[in-house]
Rosetta silent file (secondary structure, phi, psi, omega in degrees, C-alpha in Angstrom):
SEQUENCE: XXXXXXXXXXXXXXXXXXXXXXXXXXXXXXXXXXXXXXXXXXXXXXXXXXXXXXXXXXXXXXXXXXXXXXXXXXXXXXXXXXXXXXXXXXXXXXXXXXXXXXXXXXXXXXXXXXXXXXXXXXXXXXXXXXXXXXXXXXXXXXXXXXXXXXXXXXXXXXXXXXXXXXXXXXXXXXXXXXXXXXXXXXXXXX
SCORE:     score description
SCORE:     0.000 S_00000001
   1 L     0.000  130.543 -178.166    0.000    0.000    0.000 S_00000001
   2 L   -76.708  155.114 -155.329    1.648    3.506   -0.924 S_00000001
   3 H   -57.193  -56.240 -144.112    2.908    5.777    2.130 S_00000001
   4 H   -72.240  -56.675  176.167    0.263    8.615    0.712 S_00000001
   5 H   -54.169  -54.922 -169.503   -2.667    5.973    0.255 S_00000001
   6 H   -63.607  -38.844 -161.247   -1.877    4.897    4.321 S_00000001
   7 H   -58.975  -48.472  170.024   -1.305    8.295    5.097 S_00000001
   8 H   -51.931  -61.614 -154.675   -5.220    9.062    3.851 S_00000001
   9 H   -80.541  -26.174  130.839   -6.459    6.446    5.424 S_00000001
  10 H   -55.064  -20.127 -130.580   -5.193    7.112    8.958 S_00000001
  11 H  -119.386  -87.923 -170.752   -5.984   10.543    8.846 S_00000001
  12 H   -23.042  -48.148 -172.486   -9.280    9.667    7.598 S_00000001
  13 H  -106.068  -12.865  143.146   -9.884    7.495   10.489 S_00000001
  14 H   -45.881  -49.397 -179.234   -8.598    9.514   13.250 S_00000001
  15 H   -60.011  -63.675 -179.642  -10.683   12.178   12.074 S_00000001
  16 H   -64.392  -19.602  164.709  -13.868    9.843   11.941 S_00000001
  17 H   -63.128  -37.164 -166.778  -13.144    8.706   15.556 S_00000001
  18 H   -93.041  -20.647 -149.044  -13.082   12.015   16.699 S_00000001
  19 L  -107.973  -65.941 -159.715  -16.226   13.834   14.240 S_00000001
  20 L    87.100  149.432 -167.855  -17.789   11.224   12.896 S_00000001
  21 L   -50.374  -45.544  167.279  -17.978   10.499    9.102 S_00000001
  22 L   -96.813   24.993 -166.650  -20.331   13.106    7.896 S_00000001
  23 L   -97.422  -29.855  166.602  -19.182   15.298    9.668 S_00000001
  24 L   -86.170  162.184  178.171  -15.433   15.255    8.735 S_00000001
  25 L  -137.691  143.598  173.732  -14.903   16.793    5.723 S_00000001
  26 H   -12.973  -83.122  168.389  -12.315   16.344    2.885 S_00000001
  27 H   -20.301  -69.198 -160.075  -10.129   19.408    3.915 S_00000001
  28 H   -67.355  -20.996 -173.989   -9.471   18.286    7.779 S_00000001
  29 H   -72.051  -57.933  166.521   -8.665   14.470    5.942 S_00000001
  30 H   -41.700  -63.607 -177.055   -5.923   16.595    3.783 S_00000001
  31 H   -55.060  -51.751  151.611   -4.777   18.620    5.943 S_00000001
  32 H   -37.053  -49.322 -163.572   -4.413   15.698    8.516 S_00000001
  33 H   -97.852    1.346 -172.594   -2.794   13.421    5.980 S_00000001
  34 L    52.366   18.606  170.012   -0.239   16.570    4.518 S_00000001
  35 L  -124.401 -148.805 -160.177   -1.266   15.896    1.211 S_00000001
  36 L   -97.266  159.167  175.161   -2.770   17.296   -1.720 S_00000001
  37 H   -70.220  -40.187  134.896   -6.659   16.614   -3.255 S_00000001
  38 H    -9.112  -72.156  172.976   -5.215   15.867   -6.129 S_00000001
  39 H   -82.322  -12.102  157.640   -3.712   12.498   -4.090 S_00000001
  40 H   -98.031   -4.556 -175.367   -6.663   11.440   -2.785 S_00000001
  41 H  -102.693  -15.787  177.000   -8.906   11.367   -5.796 S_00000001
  42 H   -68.063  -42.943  177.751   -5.317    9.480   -7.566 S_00000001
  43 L   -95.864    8.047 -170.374   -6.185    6.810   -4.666 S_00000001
  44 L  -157.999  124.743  158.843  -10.027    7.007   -3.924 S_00000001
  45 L   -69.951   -2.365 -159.046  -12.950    8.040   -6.393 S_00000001
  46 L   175.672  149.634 -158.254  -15.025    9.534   -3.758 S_00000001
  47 H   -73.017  -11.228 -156.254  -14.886   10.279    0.213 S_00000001
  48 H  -107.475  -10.592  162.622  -17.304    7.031    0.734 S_00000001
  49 H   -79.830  -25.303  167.486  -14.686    5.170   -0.911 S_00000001
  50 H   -59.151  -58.916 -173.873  -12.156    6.306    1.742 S_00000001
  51 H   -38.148  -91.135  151.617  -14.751    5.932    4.131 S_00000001
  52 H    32.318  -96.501  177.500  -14.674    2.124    2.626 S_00000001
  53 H   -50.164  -70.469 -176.288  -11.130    1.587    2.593 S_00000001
  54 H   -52.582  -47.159 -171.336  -10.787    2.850    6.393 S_00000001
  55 H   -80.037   -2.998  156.911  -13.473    0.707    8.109 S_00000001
  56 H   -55.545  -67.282  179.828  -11.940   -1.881    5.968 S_00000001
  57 H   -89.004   12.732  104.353   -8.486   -1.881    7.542 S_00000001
  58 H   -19.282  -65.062 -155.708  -10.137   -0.552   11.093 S_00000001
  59 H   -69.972  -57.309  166.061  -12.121   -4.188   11.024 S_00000001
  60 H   -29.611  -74.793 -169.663   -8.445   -6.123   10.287 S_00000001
  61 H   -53.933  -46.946 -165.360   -6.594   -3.941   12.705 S_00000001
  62 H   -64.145  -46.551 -169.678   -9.426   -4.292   15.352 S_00000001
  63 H   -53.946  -58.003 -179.276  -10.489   -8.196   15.259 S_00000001
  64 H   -87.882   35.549 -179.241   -7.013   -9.045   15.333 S_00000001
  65 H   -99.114  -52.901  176.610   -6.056   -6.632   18.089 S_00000001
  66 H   -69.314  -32.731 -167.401   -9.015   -8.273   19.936 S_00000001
  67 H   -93.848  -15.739 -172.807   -8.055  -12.118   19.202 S_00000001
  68 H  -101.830  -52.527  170.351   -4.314  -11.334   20.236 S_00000001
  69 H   -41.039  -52.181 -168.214   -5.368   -9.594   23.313 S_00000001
  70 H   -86.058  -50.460  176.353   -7.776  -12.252   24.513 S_00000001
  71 H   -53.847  -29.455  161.089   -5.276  -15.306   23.657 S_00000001
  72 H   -49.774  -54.993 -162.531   -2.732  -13.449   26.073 S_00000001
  73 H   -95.799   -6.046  174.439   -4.933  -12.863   29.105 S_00000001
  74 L  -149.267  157.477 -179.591   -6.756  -16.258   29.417 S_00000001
  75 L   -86.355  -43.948 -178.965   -5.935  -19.961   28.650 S_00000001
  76 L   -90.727  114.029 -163.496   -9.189  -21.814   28.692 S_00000001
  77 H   -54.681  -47.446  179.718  -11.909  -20.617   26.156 S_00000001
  78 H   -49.422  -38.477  170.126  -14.519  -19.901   28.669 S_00000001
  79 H   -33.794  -72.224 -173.173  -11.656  -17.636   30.037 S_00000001
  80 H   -58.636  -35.168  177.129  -11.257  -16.061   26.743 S_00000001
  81 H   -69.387  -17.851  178.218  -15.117  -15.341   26.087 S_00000001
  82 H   -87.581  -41.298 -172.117  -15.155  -13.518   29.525 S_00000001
  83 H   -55.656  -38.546 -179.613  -11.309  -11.622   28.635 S_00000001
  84 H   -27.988  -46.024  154.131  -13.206  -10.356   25.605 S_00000001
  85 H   -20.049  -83.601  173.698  -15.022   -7.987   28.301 S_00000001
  86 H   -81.988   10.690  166.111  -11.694   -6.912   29.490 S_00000001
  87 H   -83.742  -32.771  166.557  -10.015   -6.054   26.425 S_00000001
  88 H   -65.508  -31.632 -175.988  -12.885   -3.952   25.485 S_00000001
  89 H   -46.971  -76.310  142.758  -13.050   -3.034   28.755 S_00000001
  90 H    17.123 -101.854  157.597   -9.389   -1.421   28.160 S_00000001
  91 H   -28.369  -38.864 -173.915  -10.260    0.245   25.261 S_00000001
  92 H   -83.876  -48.913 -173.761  -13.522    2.245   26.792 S_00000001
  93 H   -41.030  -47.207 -158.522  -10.226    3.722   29.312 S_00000001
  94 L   -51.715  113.832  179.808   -8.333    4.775   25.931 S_00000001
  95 L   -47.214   -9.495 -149.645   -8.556    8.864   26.062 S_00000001
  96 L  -126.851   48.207 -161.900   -8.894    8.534   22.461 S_00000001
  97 L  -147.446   85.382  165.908  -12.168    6.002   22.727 S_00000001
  98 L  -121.686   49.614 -179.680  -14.982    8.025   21.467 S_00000001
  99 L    76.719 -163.176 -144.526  -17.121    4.766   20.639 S_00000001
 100 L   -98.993  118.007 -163.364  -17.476    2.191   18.057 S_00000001
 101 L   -73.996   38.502  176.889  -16.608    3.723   14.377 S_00000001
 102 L  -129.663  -44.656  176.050  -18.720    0.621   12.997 S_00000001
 103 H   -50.485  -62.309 -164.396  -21.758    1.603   15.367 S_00000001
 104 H   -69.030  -56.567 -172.278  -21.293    5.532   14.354 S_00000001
 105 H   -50.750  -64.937  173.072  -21.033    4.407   11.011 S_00000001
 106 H   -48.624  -13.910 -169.242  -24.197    1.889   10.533 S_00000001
 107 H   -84.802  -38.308 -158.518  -25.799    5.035   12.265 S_00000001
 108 H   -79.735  -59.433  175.831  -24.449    7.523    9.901 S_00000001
 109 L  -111.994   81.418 -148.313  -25.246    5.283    6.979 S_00000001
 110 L   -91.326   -2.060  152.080  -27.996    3.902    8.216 S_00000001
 111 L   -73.865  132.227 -163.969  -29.568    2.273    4.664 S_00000001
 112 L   -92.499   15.041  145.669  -28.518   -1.316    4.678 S_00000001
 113 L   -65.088  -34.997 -168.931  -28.035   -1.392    1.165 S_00000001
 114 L   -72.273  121.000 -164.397  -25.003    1.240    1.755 S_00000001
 115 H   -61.813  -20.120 -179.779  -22.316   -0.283    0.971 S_00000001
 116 H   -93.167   -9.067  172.373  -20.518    1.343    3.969 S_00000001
 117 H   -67.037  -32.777  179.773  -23.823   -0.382    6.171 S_00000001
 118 H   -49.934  -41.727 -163.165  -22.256   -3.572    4.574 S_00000001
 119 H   -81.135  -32.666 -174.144  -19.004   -3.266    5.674 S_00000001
 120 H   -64.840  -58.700 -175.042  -20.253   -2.479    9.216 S_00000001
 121 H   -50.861  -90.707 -177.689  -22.638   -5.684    9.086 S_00000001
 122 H    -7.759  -71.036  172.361  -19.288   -7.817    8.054 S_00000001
 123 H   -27.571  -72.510 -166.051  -17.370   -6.521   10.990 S_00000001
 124 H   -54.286  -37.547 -135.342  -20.455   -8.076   13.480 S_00000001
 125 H  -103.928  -17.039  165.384  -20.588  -10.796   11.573 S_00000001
 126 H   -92.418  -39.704  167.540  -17.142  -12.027   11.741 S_00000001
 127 H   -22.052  -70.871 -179.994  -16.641  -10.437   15.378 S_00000001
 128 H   -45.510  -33.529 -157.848  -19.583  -13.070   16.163 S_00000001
 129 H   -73.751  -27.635 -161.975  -17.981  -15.926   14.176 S_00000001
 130 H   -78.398  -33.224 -175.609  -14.897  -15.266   16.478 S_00000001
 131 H   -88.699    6.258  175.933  -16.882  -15.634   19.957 S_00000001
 132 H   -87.101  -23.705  148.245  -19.035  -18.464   18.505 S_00000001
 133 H   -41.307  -39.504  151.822  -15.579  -20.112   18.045 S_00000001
 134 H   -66.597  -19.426  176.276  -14.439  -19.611   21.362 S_00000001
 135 H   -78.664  -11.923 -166.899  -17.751  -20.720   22.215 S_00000001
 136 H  -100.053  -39.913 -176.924  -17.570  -24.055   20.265 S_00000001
 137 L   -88.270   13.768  162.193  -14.188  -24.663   22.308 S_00000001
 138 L  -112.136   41.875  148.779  -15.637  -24.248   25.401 S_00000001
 139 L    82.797   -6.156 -171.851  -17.777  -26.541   25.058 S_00000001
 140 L   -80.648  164.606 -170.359  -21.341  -24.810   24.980 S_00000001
 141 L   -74.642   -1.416  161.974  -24.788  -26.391   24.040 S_00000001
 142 L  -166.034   65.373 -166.884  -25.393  -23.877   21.502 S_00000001
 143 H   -37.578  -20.345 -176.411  -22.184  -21.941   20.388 S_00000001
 144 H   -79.668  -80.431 -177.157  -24.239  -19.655   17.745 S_00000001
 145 H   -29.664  -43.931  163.193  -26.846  -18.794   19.875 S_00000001
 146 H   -19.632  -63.641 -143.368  -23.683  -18.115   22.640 S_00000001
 147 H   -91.857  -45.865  143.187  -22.261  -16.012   20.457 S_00000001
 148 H   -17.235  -91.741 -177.646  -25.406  -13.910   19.838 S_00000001
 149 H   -33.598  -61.852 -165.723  -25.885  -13.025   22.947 S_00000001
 150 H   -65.813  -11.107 -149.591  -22.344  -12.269   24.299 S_00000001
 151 H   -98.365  -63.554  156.322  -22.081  -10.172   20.800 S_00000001
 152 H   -11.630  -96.353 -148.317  -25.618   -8.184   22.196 S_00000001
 153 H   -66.320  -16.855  154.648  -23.952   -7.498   24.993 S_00000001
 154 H   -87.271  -13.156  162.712  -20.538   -6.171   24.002 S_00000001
 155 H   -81.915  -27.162  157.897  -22.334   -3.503   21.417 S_00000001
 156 H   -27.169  -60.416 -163.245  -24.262   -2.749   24.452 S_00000001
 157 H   -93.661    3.471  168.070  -21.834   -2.258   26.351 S_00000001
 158 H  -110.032    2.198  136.769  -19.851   -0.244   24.155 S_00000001
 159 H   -27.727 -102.150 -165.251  -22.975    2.113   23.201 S_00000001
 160 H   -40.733  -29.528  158.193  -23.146    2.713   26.932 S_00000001
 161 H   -74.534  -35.303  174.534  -19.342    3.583   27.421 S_00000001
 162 H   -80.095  -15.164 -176.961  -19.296    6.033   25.130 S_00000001
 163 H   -71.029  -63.393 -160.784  -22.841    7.694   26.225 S_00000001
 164 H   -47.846  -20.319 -161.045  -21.520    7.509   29.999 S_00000001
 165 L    71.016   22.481 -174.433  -17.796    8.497   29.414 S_00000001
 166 L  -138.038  166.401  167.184  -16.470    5.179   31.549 S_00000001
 167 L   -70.989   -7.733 -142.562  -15.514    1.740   31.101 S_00000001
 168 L   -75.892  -13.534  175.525  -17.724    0.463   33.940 S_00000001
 169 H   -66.126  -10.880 -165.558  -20.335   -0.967   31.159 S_00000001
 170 H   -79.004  -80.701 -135.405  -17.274   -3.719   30.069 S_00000001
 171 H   -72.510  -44.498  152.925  -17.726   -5.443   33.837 S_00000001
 172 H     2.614  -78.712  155.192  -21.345   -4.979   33.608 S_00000001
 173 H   -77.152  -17.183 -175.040  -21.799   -7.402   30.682 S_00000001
 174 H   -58.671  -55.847  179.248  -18.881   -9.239   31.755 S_00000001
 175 H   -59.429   -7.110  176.715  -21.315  -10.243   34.562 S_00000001
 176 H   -71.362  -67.224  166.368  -23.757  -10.985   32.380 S_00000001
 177 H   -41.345  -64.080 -176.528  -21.760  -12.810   29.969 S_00000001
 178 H   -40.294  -43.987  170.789  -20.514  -14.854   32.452 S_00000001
 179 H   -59.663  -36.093 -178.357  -24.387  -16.312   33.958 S_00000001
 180 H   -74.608  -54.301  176.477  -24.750  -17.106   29.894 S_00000001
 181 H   -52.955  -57.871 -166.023  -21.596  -18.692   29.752 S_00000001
 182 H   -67.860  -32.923 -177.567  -21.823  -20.959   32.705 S_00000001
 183 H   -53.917  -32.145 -138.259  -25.773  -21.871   31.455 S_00000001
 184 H  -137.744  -12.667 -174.562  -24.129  -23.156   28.484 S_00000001
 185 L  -114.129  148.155  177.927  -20.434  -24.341   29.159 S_00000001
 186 L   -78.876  149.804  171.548  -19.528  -27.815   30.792 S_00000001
 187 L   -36.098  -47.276 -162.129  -17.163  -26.533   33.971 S_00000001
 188 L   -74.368  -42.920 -172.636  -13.899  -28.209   32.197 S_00000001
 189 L   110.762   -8.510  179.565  -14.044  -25.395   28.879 S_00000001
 190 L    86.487    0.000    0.000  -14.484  -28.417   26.834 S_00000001
């Protein structure tokens, strides 16, 4: 990927963390990224392709941020479907954690036809795929359904960090998760 194309595309998503998408505007993307307009229409046809492009490599950077995190702090998959909690948990601390650009986004482009609602949908939908995996190796009686739930309850809870300004919604659902988890996991993790 060229320096100038990354260079966009950080900018771009700094900006939408801080704004929100329509709300940033080309200029502050430029200006942010030092380059010219010129260099973003040579690497993008249109701001919704940036837009695109960012919550693309946002969804990469995040899942496997989350999946790295959570294999560190617990051994046993029911472990890891509860660390999920505190890595978001984490994250809600981060000064720079002004919610979930995939939330603000499906909101922002809220027809589900929009190709940037697509990209949003994708994100949950592998997110889930990851805790009904951990959910298949711990053993529960209905890892999809599992994975539902606990999925519920981490956009919940990260809604609810950014309305409140705190983290305290991660332990919240954690307790939550956890009463789901134990309904559904044999004691051993499988």
């Amino acid at each position: 990927m060229s320096s100038k194309r990354q260079d966009l595309i950080e900018a771009a998503l700094c900006l939408f963390n801080e704004r929100g998408y329509h709300a940033t505007g080309i200029d502050a993307i430029l200006a942010r990224a030092g380059v010219a307009k010129n260099t973003l229409y040579k690497h993008f046809r249109s701001k919704d392709e940036l837009i695109l492009a960012a919550l693309r490599l946002k969804d990469e950077q995040q899942r496997n941020e989350i999946m790295r995190r959570v294999e560190s702090r617990a051994r046993s998959p029911q472990d890891r479907l509860l660390a999920v909690f505190d890595v978001v948990e984490d994250w809600f601390r981060d000064p720079d954690f002004h919610g979930c650009l995939f939330i603000r986004a499906s909101g922002e482009f809220a027809d589900t036809d929009d190709p940037v609602h697509r990209v949003c949908l994708e994100h949950s939908h592998l997110l889930r795929g990851y805790l009904e995996r951990l959910a298949r190796s711990a053993g529960a009686s209905d890892p999809e359904g599992l994975s539902k739930q606990l999925l519920i309850l981490l956009t919940g809870s990260m809604v609810a960090a950014q309305i409140r300004g705190d983290a305290a919604p991660a332990q919240v659902a954690k307790q939550a998760a956890s009463t789901l988890i134990q309904s559904q996991c044999t004691p051993s993790g499988g």
